[in-house]
Short mmCIF file of C-alpha atoms in Angstrom, two decimals:
data_model
loop_
_atom_site.label_atom_id
_atom_site.label_comp_id
_atom_site.label_asym_id
_atom_site.label_seq_id
_atom_site.Cartn_x
_atom_site.Cartn_y
_atom_site.Cartn_z
CA MET A 121 29.42 140.54 -89.44
CA ARG A 122 28.77 139.99 -86.06
CA LEU A 123 27.93 136.29 -85.17
CA ARG A 124 25.01 135.80 -83.13
CA ARG A 125 25.21 133.73 -80.21
CA GLY A 126 25.61 130.10 -80.40
CA ILE A 127 26.71 130.18 -84.43
CA THR A 128 30.53 129.58 -84.93
CA ALA A 129 32.55 130.79 -88.13
CA LEU A 130 32.96 127.29 -89.82
CA GLN A 131 28.79 127.24 -89.24
CA THR A 132 28.82 130.34 -91.30
CA ILE A 133 31.38 130.06 -93.78
CA GLY A 134 29.51 126.61 -94.39
CA VAL A 135 26.53 128.22 -95.43
CA LEU A 136 28.64 131.14 -96.94
CA LYS A 137 29.88 128.49 -99.59
CA ASP A 138 26.14 126.90 -99.86
CA LEU A 139 24.78 129.77 -100.90
CA ALA A 140 27.70 130.76 -103.21
CA ASN A 141 26.80 127.37 -105.06
CA LYS A 142 22.90 127.87 -105.19
CA ALA A 143 23.51 131.52 -106.67
CA ALA A 144 26.20 130.23 -109.35
CA ASN A 145 22.82 127.34 -110.22
CA GLY A 146 20.41 130.03 -110.43
CA ARG A 147 22.30 132.04 -113.30
CA SER A 148 21.96 128.67 -115.44
CA SER A 149 18.71 128.73 -114.74
CA MET A 150 16.28 128.54 -118.11
CA ARG A 151 15.03 131.96 -118.75
CA SER A 152 11.88 131.57 -118.11
CA MET A 153 12.52 130.58 -113.54
CA LEU A 154 15.34 133.65 -114.32
CA LEU A 155 13.12 135.42 -112.03
CA THR A 156 11.40 132.86 -110.03
CA ASN A 157 14.77 131.28 -108.61
CA TYR A 158 16.34 134.61 -108.06
CA ILE A 159 13.22 135.67 -105.74
CA GLN A 160 12.99 132.29 -104.05
CA TRP A 161 17.32 132.19 -103.56
CA VAL A 162 17.07 135.30 -101.87
CA HIS A 163 14.47 134.56 -99.16
CA GLU A 164 16.90 131.63 -98.65
CA ALA A 165 19.21 133.98 -98.70
CA GLU A 166 18.01 136.66 -95.99
CA ARG A 167 16.27 133.74 -93.55
CA GLN A 168 19.94 132.46 -93.78
CA PHE A 169 21.18 135.35 -93.04
CA ARG A 170 19.05 136.45 -90.22
CA SER A 171 19.63 132.87 -88.07
CA LEU A 172 23.85 133.57 -88.42
CA PHE A 173 24.22 137.32 -87.91
CA ALA A 174 23.10 139.60 -85.27
CA ASP A 175 22.88 142.20 -87.59
CA ASP A 176 21.56 143.27 -90.79
CA GLU A 177 25.19 143.93 -93.09
CA MET A 178 24.42 141.09 -95.01
CA VAL A 179 20.71 141.63 -95.37
CA THR A 180 21.95 145.32 -97.03
CA ARG A 181 24.70 143.94 -99.27
CA LEU A 182 21.67 140.68 -100.52
CA HIS A 183 18.89 143.95 -100.88
CA SER A 184 21.16 146.14 -103.21
CA PRO A 185 18.95 148.27 -105.64
CA ARG A 186 19.62 146.13 -108.42
CA HIS A 187 18.38 143.96 -106.32
CA TRP A 188 14.85 145.80 -106.12
CA HIS A 189 15.42 147.11 -109.32
CA ILE A 190 14.74 143.01 -110.03
CA ARG A 191 11.82 142.81 -107.80
CA ALA A 192 10.19 145.70 -110.07
CA HIS A 193 10.83 145.89 -113.26
CA GLY A 194 12.01 141.88 -113.56
CA HIS A 195 9.42 141.00 -116.24
CA ALA A 196 9.92 144.11 -118.40
CA GLU A 197 13.44 144.38 -117.54
CA ASP A 198 13.80 141.26 -119.20
CA LEU A 199 11.56 141.46 -122.65
CA ALA A 200 13.53 144.56 -122.62
CA VAL A 201 16.99 143.56 -123.00
CA GLY A 202 16.75 140.08 -122.31
CA PRO A 203 18.05 138.12 -118.46
CA SER A 204 21.63 139.90 -117.89
CA ALA A 205 20.26 142.44 -114.74
CA PHE A 206 19.63 138.05 -113.42
CA TYR A 207 23.23 136.90 -114.08
CA ASP A 208 24.96 140.42 -112.74
CA GLU A 209 23.24 139.87 -109.78
CA PHE A 210 23.39 136.67 -109.11
CA GLU A 211 27.08 137.13 -109.75
CA GLU A 212 27.00 139.95 -107.93
CA GLN A 213 25.97 138.65 -104.30
CA GLN A 214 27.73 135.64 -105.53
CA ARG A 215 30.95 137.13 -104.98
CA LEU A 216 30.13 138.56 -102.26
CA LEU A 217 29.11 135.63 -100.58
CA LEU A 218 33.10 134.32 -101.15
CA GLU A 219 34.36 137.55 -100.17
CA ALA A 220 32.95 136.93 -96.72
CA ALA A 221 33.22 133.09 -96.62
CA ASP A 222 37.38 134.08 -97.32
CA ALA A 223 36.89 137.02 -94.60
CA LEU A 224 35.56 134.51 -91.68
CA SER A 225 38.15 131.99 -92.90
CA ALA A 226 41.43 134.56 -92.40
CA PHE A 227 40.93 133.86 -88.88
CA ARG A 228 40.02 130.11 -88.22
CA VAL A 229 44.54 130.08 -88.12
CA LEU A 230 42.99 131.30 -84.40
CA ALA A 231 41.93 127.75 -84.36
CA GLU A 232 45.19 126.12 -85.10
CA ARG A 233 46.92 127.44 -82.69
CA GLU A 234 47.15 125.64 -79.00
CA GLY A 235 47.27 127.84 -75.81
CA GLU A 236 44.91 128.94 -73.06
CA ILE A 237 43.38 132.76 -75.00
CA LEU A 238 44.42 135.72 -72.74
CA VAL A 239 41.82 138.51 -74.68
CA LEU A 240 43.81 141.10 -72.65
CA ASP A 241 41.99 145.16 -72.40
CA THR A 242 43.41 149.41 -71.87
CA ASN A 243 43.11 148.43 -68.14
CA THR A 244 45.62 145.64 -68.18
CA LEU A 245 48.22 146.73 -70.72
CA MET A 246 48.29 150.50 -68.26
CA HIS A 247 47.78 150.00 -64.91
CA TYR A 248 49.99 147.15 -64.33
CA GLN A 249 52.99 145.08 -64.56
CA ARG A 250 53.91 145.64 -68.28
CA PHE A 251 52.42 142.85 -69.72
CA ASP A 252 56.16 141.53 -71.22
CA GLN A 253 56.71 141.28 -67.38
CA VAL A 254 53.89 139.04 -66.17
CA LYS A 255 54.46 135.55 -65.27
CA TRP A 256 51.14 134.38 -67.69
CA ARG A 257 51.43 130.87 -66.87
CA GLU A 258 51.99 130.99 -63.47
CA GLU A 259 49.42 133.49 -62.88
CA PHE A 260 46.40 131.32 -65.11
CA GLY A 261 47.98 127.77 -63.71
CA VAL A 262 48.03 126.70 -67.68
CA LYS A 263 51.25 125.33 -69.89
CA ALA A 264 50.65 127.33 -72.81
CA VAL A 265 49.16 130.73 -72.98
CA ARG A 266 48.49 133.61 -75.85
CA LEU A 267 47.50 137.20 -75.26
CA LEU A 268 45.36 138.20 -77.54
CA LEU A 269 45.21 141.82 -78.30
CA PRO A 270 42.54 143.70 -79.98
CA LEU A 271 43.46 146.07 -82.24
CA VAL A 272 40.68 148.40 -80.74
CA VAL A 273 42.90 148.06 -77.19
CA LEU A 274 45.98 149.30 -79.46
CA ASP A 275 44.39 152.30 -80.40
CA GLU A 276 43.80 153.54 -77.50
CA VAL A 277 47.22 152.51 -76.22
CA ASP A 278 48.10 154.30 -78.93
CA ALA A 279 45.79 157.39 -78.05
CA LYS A 280 46.84 157.23 -74.11
CA THR A 281 50.35 158.95 -75.27
CA TYR A 282 48.06 162.33 -75.90
CA ALA A 283 46.57 162.07 -72.19
CA SER A 284 47.09 165.42 -70.41
CA SER A 285 48.53 163.58 -67.27
CA PRO A 286 51.93 162.60 -67.28
CA GLN A 287 51.99 159.89 -66.53
CA LEU A 288 49.45 158.32 -68.14
CA ALA A 289 51.85 159.28 -71.26
CA ARG A 290 54.69 157.61 -70.01
CA ARG A 291 53.45 154.19 -69.51
CA ALA A 292 51.54 154.02 -72.95
CA GLU A 293 54.48 155.27 -74.82
CA SER A 294 56.42 152.46 -72.11
CA VAL A 295 53.95 149.77 -73.04
CA LEU A 296 54.17 151.10 -77.22
CA ARG A 297 57.85 150.41 -76.86
CA ALA A 298 57.75 147.32 -75.41
CA LEU A 299 55.12 145.47 -78.30
CA ASP A 300 56.83 147.58 -81.30
CA SER A 301 60.03 145.10 -81.70
CA LEU A 302 57.03 142.38 -81.46
CA ILE A 303 54.08 143.70 -83.23
CA GLU A 304 54.98 142.66 -86.88
CA ALA A 305 55.01 139.25 -85.66
CA ALA A 306 52.26 139.39 -83.82
CA THR A 307 50.21 140.79 -86.50
CA LEU A 308 51.59 138.42 -89.16
CA GLY A 309 51.25 135.34 -86.85
CA ALA A 310 52.29 134.99 -83.63
CA ALA A 311 54.86 136.63 -81.59
CA SER A 312 57.29 134.29 -79.10
CA ILE A 313 57.48 137.05 -75.13
CA ARG A 314 59.50 134.01 -73.75
CA PRO A 315 58.60 129.69 -73.76
CA GLY A 316 55.13 129.20 -73.42
CA VAL A 317 53.84 132.73 -73.36
CA THR A 318 53.44 134.22 -77.38
CA LEU A 319 51.56 137.54 -77.92
CA GLU A 320 49.16 137.57 -81.54
CA VAL A 321 46.77 140.58 -82.56
CA LEU A 322 43.66 139.96 -83.06
CA THR A 323 43.12 142.49 -86.68
CA ASP A 324 39.40 144.20 -87.67
CA PRO A 325 38.20 142.43 -90.72
CA ASP A 326 37.90 144.24 -93.71
CA GLY A 327 34.96 147.02 -93.44
CA HIS A 328 34.33 146.18 -90.08
CA ARG A 329 32.37 149.06 -88.10
CA ARG A 330 32.96 149.63 -84.06
CA THR A 331 30.55 149.80 -81.56
CA THR A 332 31.12 153.38 -80.40
CA ASP A 333 31.70 152.05 -77.01
CA LYS A 334 34.97 150.76 -76.32
CA ASP A 335 34.94 147.89 -73.20
CA ASP A 336 31.74 146.97 -75.48
CA GLU A 337 33.54 146.92 -78.56
CA ILE A 338 36.54 144.21 -76.72
CA LEU A 339 33.96 142.12 -75.54
CA ARG A 340 32.50 141.84 -79.21
CA ARG A 341 36.10 141.03 -79.85
CA ALA A 342 36.27 138.72 -77.37
CA GLU A 343 33.20 136.96 -78.69
CA PHE A 344 34.04 136.80 -81.81
CA VAL A 345 36.90 134.87 -81.62
CA GLU A 346 35.18 132.08 -79.23
CA GLN A 347 33.17 131.52 -82.26
CA VAL A 348 36.21 131.07 -84.35
CA VAL A 349 38.40 128.71 -82.49
CA GLU A 350 34.47 127.23 -80.55
CA ARG A 351 36.55 127.74 -77.19
CA ARG A 352 36.09 129.37 -74.61
CA VAL A 353 38.67 132.46 -74.02
CA THR A 354 39.45 134.43 -71.02
CA VAL A 355 39.18 138.77 -70.65
CA VAL A 356 41.91 140.17 -68.96
CA SER A 357 40.59 142.99 -67.30
CA ALA A 358 39.52 145.12 -63.70
CA ASP A 359 37.36 147.06 -64.65
CA ARG A 360 33.93 146.23 -63.07
CA GLY A 361 31.41 147.55 -65.53
CA MET A 362 33.86 145.61 -68.67
CA ARG A 363 33.82 142.24 -65.70
CA VAL A 364 29.70 142.58 -64.65
CA ARG A 365 28.85 143.57 -68.70
CA GLY A 366 31.38 140.56 -70.13
CA ILE A 367 29.93 137.61 -67.47
CA GLY A 368 26.40 138.23 -68.26
CA ARG A 369 27.05 137.92 -71.88
CA GLY A 370 28.94 134.21 -70.97
CA LEU A 371 32.80 135.36 -71.59
CA ARG A 372 35.23 134.68 -68.99
CA VAL A 373 36.23 137.73 -66.99
CA ARG A 374 39.28 138.02 -64.52
CA PRO A 375 41.52 140.56 -63.78
CA LEU A 376 44.84 140.53 -62.94
CA PRO A 377 46.42 139.85 -59.70
CA GLU A 378 46.14 143.10 -57.13
CA ALA A 379 50.01 142.64 -55.85
CA LEU A 380 50.28 143.69 -60.03
CA ARG A 381 48.84 146.72 -60.42
CA VAL A 382 51.91 149.24 -60.94
CA PRO A 383 50.59 152.98 -59.64
CA LEU A 384 50.91 155.51 -61.86
CA SER A 385 53.33 158.21 -59.74
CA LEU A 386 56.24 154.64 -59.72
CA GLN A 387 58.53 155.89 -62.90
CA GLU A 388 58.03 153.88 -66.08
CA GLU A 389 61.26 150.99 -67.10
CA VAL A 390 61.74 149.63 -70.61
CA GLY A 391 64.12 146.89 -70.24
CA PRO A 392 63.07 142.95 -70.70
CA PRO A 393 60.78 140.25 -70.61
CA ALA A 394 60.34 138.42 -66.93
CA SER A 395 62.65 134.79 -67.47
#
């Protein structure tokens, strides 16, 4: 599910739950009205989905094989075996709607934590002072910082441990070793790096389909976070292409200072976080 720009997760959750309630009510219709009410409900659900989502995932779920069977053979089905096909489809759609609402609700915890949200990209992790050494609050002039690490970035760093460049592979291993002691807490909630700075892993929801362009995927995840927390976040990246595309999509994108860039030729060290 990819929400349209300007649509919030909380707004979407409300619509999904309302449609689920209407599906339950549709199942309770008089038998003579089941087909009519079902078709009307599908039309309303499709209209809502197309206004909320930028992809067709929910519409595809709505137009299930049973849906098309009902549209083609609804009256004959009712006469032959009774209204069970309508009941089953209403129940299945209600289940899918509530699952989608729950999946979005699981991310609402992001809105409950205080702090400036910084979404890290692979470039920042790989080519700048290690994330646990950067003085994030001072660099961004805020009292509290929440570093958000999209799962796609973690996967990219992991993949770079197999890079043909020994320096790049060592850099990736250094980052991953620094993450190892934080990863569980950062996935389940927030891991403390130092006072006022935490790390969180932004997981992918079940069934999430990534784009083939990794930069685009990171930007999409940042957009999603904004839709969940309902405030601006900052993507931290020195990748010029990502910065241009991010700004074009209305995201704040900012690189770390050039003084914090670390050439790959320097030997990697794994030490305690800076105080």
